[in-house]
Short mmCIF file of C-alpha atoms in Angstrom, two decimals:
data_model
loop_
_atom_site.label_atom_id
_atom_site.label_comp_id
_atom_site.label_asym_id
_atom_site.label_seq_id
_atom_site.Cartn_x
_atom_site.Cartn_y
_atom_site.Cartn_z
CA UNK A 208 25.58 55.05 22.48
CA UNK A 209 22.77 54.33 24.23
CA UNK A 210 24.13 55.05 28.15
CA UNK A 211 21.29 54.42 30.20
CA UNK A 212 21.41 52.35 33.19
CA UNK A 213 19.24 49.33 33.73
CA UNK A 214 17.96 49.26 37.43
CA UNK A 215 14.50 47.60 36.24
CA UNK A 216 13.41 50.06 33.10
CA UNK A 217 14.99 52.10 30.26
CA UNK A 218 14.34 55.90 29.42
CA UNK A 219 13.93 59.63 27.73
CA UNK A 220 14.28 62.57 25.58
CA UNK A 221 15.38 66.69 26.14
CA UNK A 222 14.15 68.55 29.02
CA UNK A 223 11.59 71.56 29.31
CA UNK A 224 12.60 74.32 31.76
CA UNK A 225 11.23 77.52 32.97
CA UNK A 226 12.83 80.74 32.97
CA UNK A 227 11.67 84.34 34.26
CA UNK A 228 11.36 85.36 30.82
CA UNK A 229 8.45 83.01 30.11
CA UNK A 230 7.06 83.60 33.41
CA UNK A 231 4.76 86.40 31.87
CA UNK A 232 3.66 83.88 29.07
CA UNK A 233 2.81 80.93 31.90
CA UNK A 234 0.64 83.47 33.45
CA UNK A 235 -0.98 84.37 30.73
CA UNK A 236 -1.95 80.95 29.24
CA UNK A 237 -3.49 79.52 32.39
CA UNK A 238 -7.22 79.76 32.83
CA UNK A 239 -8.74 80.28 36.33
CA UNK A 240 -11.61 78.20 37.54
CA UNK A 241 -14.42 80.20 37.87
CA UNK A 242 -16.59 79.71 40.75
CA UNK A 243 -20.19 79.31 41.28
CA UNK A 244 -22.16 82.18 42.98
CA UNK A 245 -25.53 81.85 44.11
CA UNK A 246 -27.78 84.48 44.53
CA UNK A 247 -30.45 84.39 47.25
CA UNK A 248 -33.92 86.62 46.52
CA UNK A 249 -35.68 88.14 48.95
CA UNK A 250 -38.30 86.70 51.18
CA UNK A 251 -41.34 88.42 52.91
CA UNK A 252 -41.45 89.42 56.04
CA UNK A 253 -43.45 86.02 56.85
CA UNK A 254 -40.51 83.84 55.86
CA UNK A 255 -37.79 85.73 56.60
CA UNK A 256 -36.85 83.65 59.62
CA UNK A 257 -36.57 80.50 56.93
CA UNK A 258 -34.72 82.41 54.72
CA UNK A 259 -31.85 83.20 57.15
CA UNK A 260 -32.31 79.21 57.79
CA UNK A 261 -31.39 78.44 53.98
CA UNK A 262 -29.14 81.22 53.11
CA UNK A 263 -25.93 79.26 54.59
CA UNK A 264 -27.15 76.02 53.23
CA UNK A 265 -27.19 77.60 49.26
CA UNK A 266 -23.96 78.95 50.15
CA UNK A 267 -22.08 76.38 51.87
CA UNK A 268 -22.53 73.66 48.92
CA UNK A 269 -19.81 75.15 46.38
CA UNK A 270 -17.30 74.49 49.17
CA UNK A 271 -18.17 71.05 49.69
CA UNK A 272 -17.76 70.15 46.49
CA UNK A 273 -14.52 71.69 46.34
CA UNK A 274 -13.29 70.02 49.44
CA UNK A 275 -13.53 66.89 47.51
CA UNK A 276 -11.08 67.80 44.93
CA UNK A 277 -7.31 67.02 45.02
CA UNK A 278 -4.84 69.64 46.45
CA UNK A 279 -2.03 70.29 44.22
CA UNK A 280 1.47 71.40 45.69
CA UNK A 281 2.26 74.90 46.54
CA UNK A 282 5.41 76.42 45.46
CA UNK A 283 7.10 76.62 48.97
CA UNK A 284 6.78 72.97 48.90
CA UNK A 285 8.80 72.02 45.13
CA UNK A 286 12.76 71.22 46.16
CA UNK A 287 14.49 74.63 47.09
CA UNK A 288 15.99 76.57 44.61
CA UNK A 289 19.58 78.21 45.84
CA UNK A 290 18.80 81.85 44.20
CA UNK A 291 15.30 82.46 43.86
CA UNK A 292 11.77 81.57 45.20
CA UNK A 293 9.23 79.14 43.44
CA UNK A 294 6.36 80.78 41.49
CA UNK A 295 3.20 79.12 40.27
CA UNK A 296 0.00 79.37 37.77
CA UNK A 297 -3.36 78.45 39.23
CA UNK A 298 -4.59 74.82 39.00
CA UNK A 299 -5.84 74.42 35.84
CA UNK A 300 -8.02 71.80 33.65
CA UNK A 301 -6.63 70.16 30.33
CA UNK A 302 -2.73 69.01 29.87
CA UNK A 303 0.01 71.77 29.98
CA UNK A 304 1.13 73.66 26.82
CA UNK A 305 3.54 72.20 26.00
CA UNK A 306 3.36 68.51 27.17
CA UNK A 307 5.67 68.22 29.71
CA UNK A 308 9.03 66.30 28.75
CA UNK A 309 8.57 62.14 28.35
CA UNK A 310 5.46 61.67 30.44
CA UNK A 311 3.60 64.53 28.10
CA UNK A 312 2.31 61.91 25.60
CA UNK A 313 0.59 59.55 27.83
CA UNK A 314 -2.01 62.02 29.94
CA UNK A 315 -5.49 62.28 29.11
CA UNK A 316 -6.40 65.47 27.60
CA UNK A 317 -9.76 65.51 28.63
CA UNK A 318 -9.41 64.48 32.77
CA UNK A 319 -6.42 65.94 32.86
CA UNK A 320 -5.76 68.73 35.52
CA UNK A 321 -2.49 70.40 36.20
CA UNK A 322 -0.11 73.24 37.85
CA UNK A 323 2.80 74.77 36.68
CA UNK A 324 5.88 76.20 38.43
CA UNK A 325 8.72 78.29 37.79
CA UNK A 326 11.97 80.01 39.43
CA UNK A 327 13.81 83.15 37.94
CA UNK A 328 16.41 81.27 36.88
CA UNK A 329 16.56 77.42 34.61
CA UNK A 330 14.54 75.27 36.84
CA UNK A 331 10.82 74.17 36.43
CA UNK A 332 8.16 72.05 37.24
CA UNK A 333 4.78 70.17 36.69
CA UNK A 334 2.24 68.21 38.18
CA UNK A 335 -0.67 66.63 36.85
CA UNK A 336 -3.57 65.28 38.46
CA UNK A 337 -6.13 62.61 37.00
CA UNK A 338 -9.62 61.38 38.57
CA UNK A 339 -10.35 58.18 37.17
CA UNK A 340 -13.72 56.34 37.43
CA UNK A 341 -12.56 54.14 39.68
CA UNK A 342 -9.37 52.27 41.35
CA UNK A 343 -8.89 50.10 38.54
CA UNK A 344 -8.81 52.58 35.80
CA UNK A 345 -6.14 54.38 38.12
CA UNK A 346 -3.96 51.61 38.53
CA UNK A 347 -3.89 51.05 34.84
CA UNK A 348 -2.87 54.85 34.49
CA UNK A 349 0.02 54.70 36.89
CA UNK A 350 1.17 51.65 35.36
CA UNK A 351 1.13 53.75 31.81
CA UNK A 352 2.83 56.52 33.46
CA UNK A 353 5.70 54.59 35.09
CA UNK A 354 6.32 52.32 31.53
CA UNK A 355 6.46 55.64 29.53
CA UNK A 356 9.03 56.90 31.73
CA UNK A 357 11.18 54.10 32.33
CA UNK A 358 10.68 53.92 28.53
CA UNK A 359 11.95 57.24 28.04
CA UNK A 360 15.79 57.40 27.87
CA UNK A 361 15.97 54.76 25.06
CA UNK A 362 12.96 57.03 22.94
CA UNK A 363 15.66 59.93 22.62
CA UNK A 364 18.33 58.24 21.60
CA UNK A 365 16.20 56.39 19.42
CA UNK A 366 15.00 59.63 17.98
CA UNK A 367 17.70 61.96 17.95
CA UNK A 368 21.81 60.03 17.03
CA UNK A 369 22.95 63.84 18.60
CA UNK A 370 21.74 63.00 21.99
CA UNK A 371 22.53 60.47 24.90
CA UNK A 372 20.00 59.63 27.83
CA UNK A 373 20.49 57.92 31.29
CA UNK A 374 17.97 56.59 32.73
CA UNK A 375 17.66 55.74 37.08
CA UNK A 376 15.38 54.08 39.05
CA UNK A 377 15.25 55.81 42.65
CA UNK A 378 12.98 53.68 44.55
CA UNK A 379 9.45 53.27 45.68
CA UNK A 380 8.14 55.70 48.56
CA UNK A 381 5.37 54.35 50.98
CA UNK A 382 3.10 56.93 50.79
CA UNK A 383 -1.01 56.39 50.35
CA UNK A 384 -1.18 53.45 47.37
CA UNK A 385 2.35 54.33 46.75
CA UNK A 386 4.66 56.25 44.52
CA UNK A 387 7.30 55.49 42.40
CA UNK A 388 11.15 58.23 41.50
CA UNK A 389 13.05 58.15 39.04
CA UNK A 390 15.80 60.73 37.38
CA UNK A 391 16.85 61.01 33.49
CA UNK A 392 19.85 62.73 32.18
CA UNK A 393 20.28 64.12 28.53
CA UNK A 394 23.21 65.35 26.76
CA UNK A 395 23.09 66.60 23.50
CA UNK A 396 26.39 66.69 21.14
CA UNK A 397 26.58 70.21 21.03
CA UNK A 398 26.96 70.43 24.71
CA UNK A 399 23.50 70.99 26.43
CA UNK A 400 22.64 68.76 29.75
CA UNK A 401 19.83 68.43 31.46
CA UNK A 402 18.48 66.56 34.43
CA UNK A 403 14.86 65.73 35.13
CA UNK A 404 13.18 64.16 37.74
CA UNK A 405 9.93 62.11 37.67
CA UNK A 406 7.64 60.62 40.44
CA UNK A 407 4.47 58.81 39.62
CA UNK A 408 1.79 58.40 43.20
CA UNK A 409 -1.94 57.22 43.60
CA UNK A 410 -4.07 57.76 46.52
CA UNK A 411 -7.33 55.61 45.83
CA UNK A 412 -8.72 56.46 41.94
CA UNK A 413 -6.57 59.44 41.64
CA UNK A 414 -3.15 59.40 40.15
CA UNK A 415 -0.87 62.21 40.19
CA UNK A 416 2.87 62.59 38.16
CA UNK A 417 5.65 65.29 39.68
CA UNK A 418 7.85 66.51 36.57
CA UNK A 419 11.26 68.57 37.66
CA UNK A 420 13.61 69.47 35.46
CA UNK A 421 16.99 72.23 35.33
CA UNK A 422 20.33 72.30 33.20
CA UNK A 423 22.78 69.98 34.87
CA UNK A 424 23.05 66.39 35.53
CA UNK A 425 22.37 63.60 38.21
CA UNK A 426 24.53 65.42 40.82
CA UNK A 427 21.98 67.91 40.52
CA UNK A 428 18.96 66.14 40.88
CA UNK A 429 18.01 66.68 44.49
CA UNK A 430 16.67 63.35 44.99
CA UNK A 431 15.95 63.96 48.83
CA UNK A 432 14.37 67.30 48.36
CA UNK A 433 12.20 65.85 45.34
CA UNK A 434 11.13 62.29 47.07
CA UNK A 435 9.55 64.96 50.04
CA UNK A 436 7.88 66.56 47.60
CA UNK A 437 6.40 63.69 45.75
CA UNK A 438 5.44 62.61 49.21
CA UNK A 439 4.03 66.17 49.75
CA UNK A 440 2.22 65.66 46.38
CA UNK A 441 0.34 62.00 47.07
CA UNK A 442 -0.51 62.92 50.57
CA UNK A 443 -2.11 66.26 49.72
CA UNK A 444 -4.57 64.64 47.02
CA UNK A 445 -7.18 64.04 49.54
#
């Protein structure tokens, strides 16, 4: 029986959490971005002064490029865990593996950049960011992510009769071009119970989605903390 609540939407499936036992696998699977370094050739004495002026320009270009890239959440900016610090992978090109619950199928593989987070216990998170070619495309992607999350609970129940799922819309946040926050609780007939929080936010032509999850129900959702995390994530895009 479908137990999800309808505020303005519908929704989702099982949850993926990260434990201490998966830390080594997560770290091994991430690909660190390679920075580019330039070499400055030796100059003759007559051009030494000119070379000294140009050298800083040659090394400054990569920093300017990096400054234009969206920033990601830091571990300490995730909802606090009562018994563990948060840890994070490097920021990595492509989609997470495995794909995040609910929103995963809607992530564009070619343009996605992500960062995984985990604690020493049963709580994990992921942030995926996409820079679109223009604002119109970014709006369309944000709308797709919102729609996918809202439809997730119904999809979970349709695909697994032994699962029940409840969706809740926790409203919008006034940050940059706006963000929306959702929660989905899933329970299996044999006793598992998981809570996942999602947020979708946009700044210009850049869209980001944050998913946080752990064992539990809506009493363990940490909604105020997750909204604070969402605000930080969108503000940090640029």
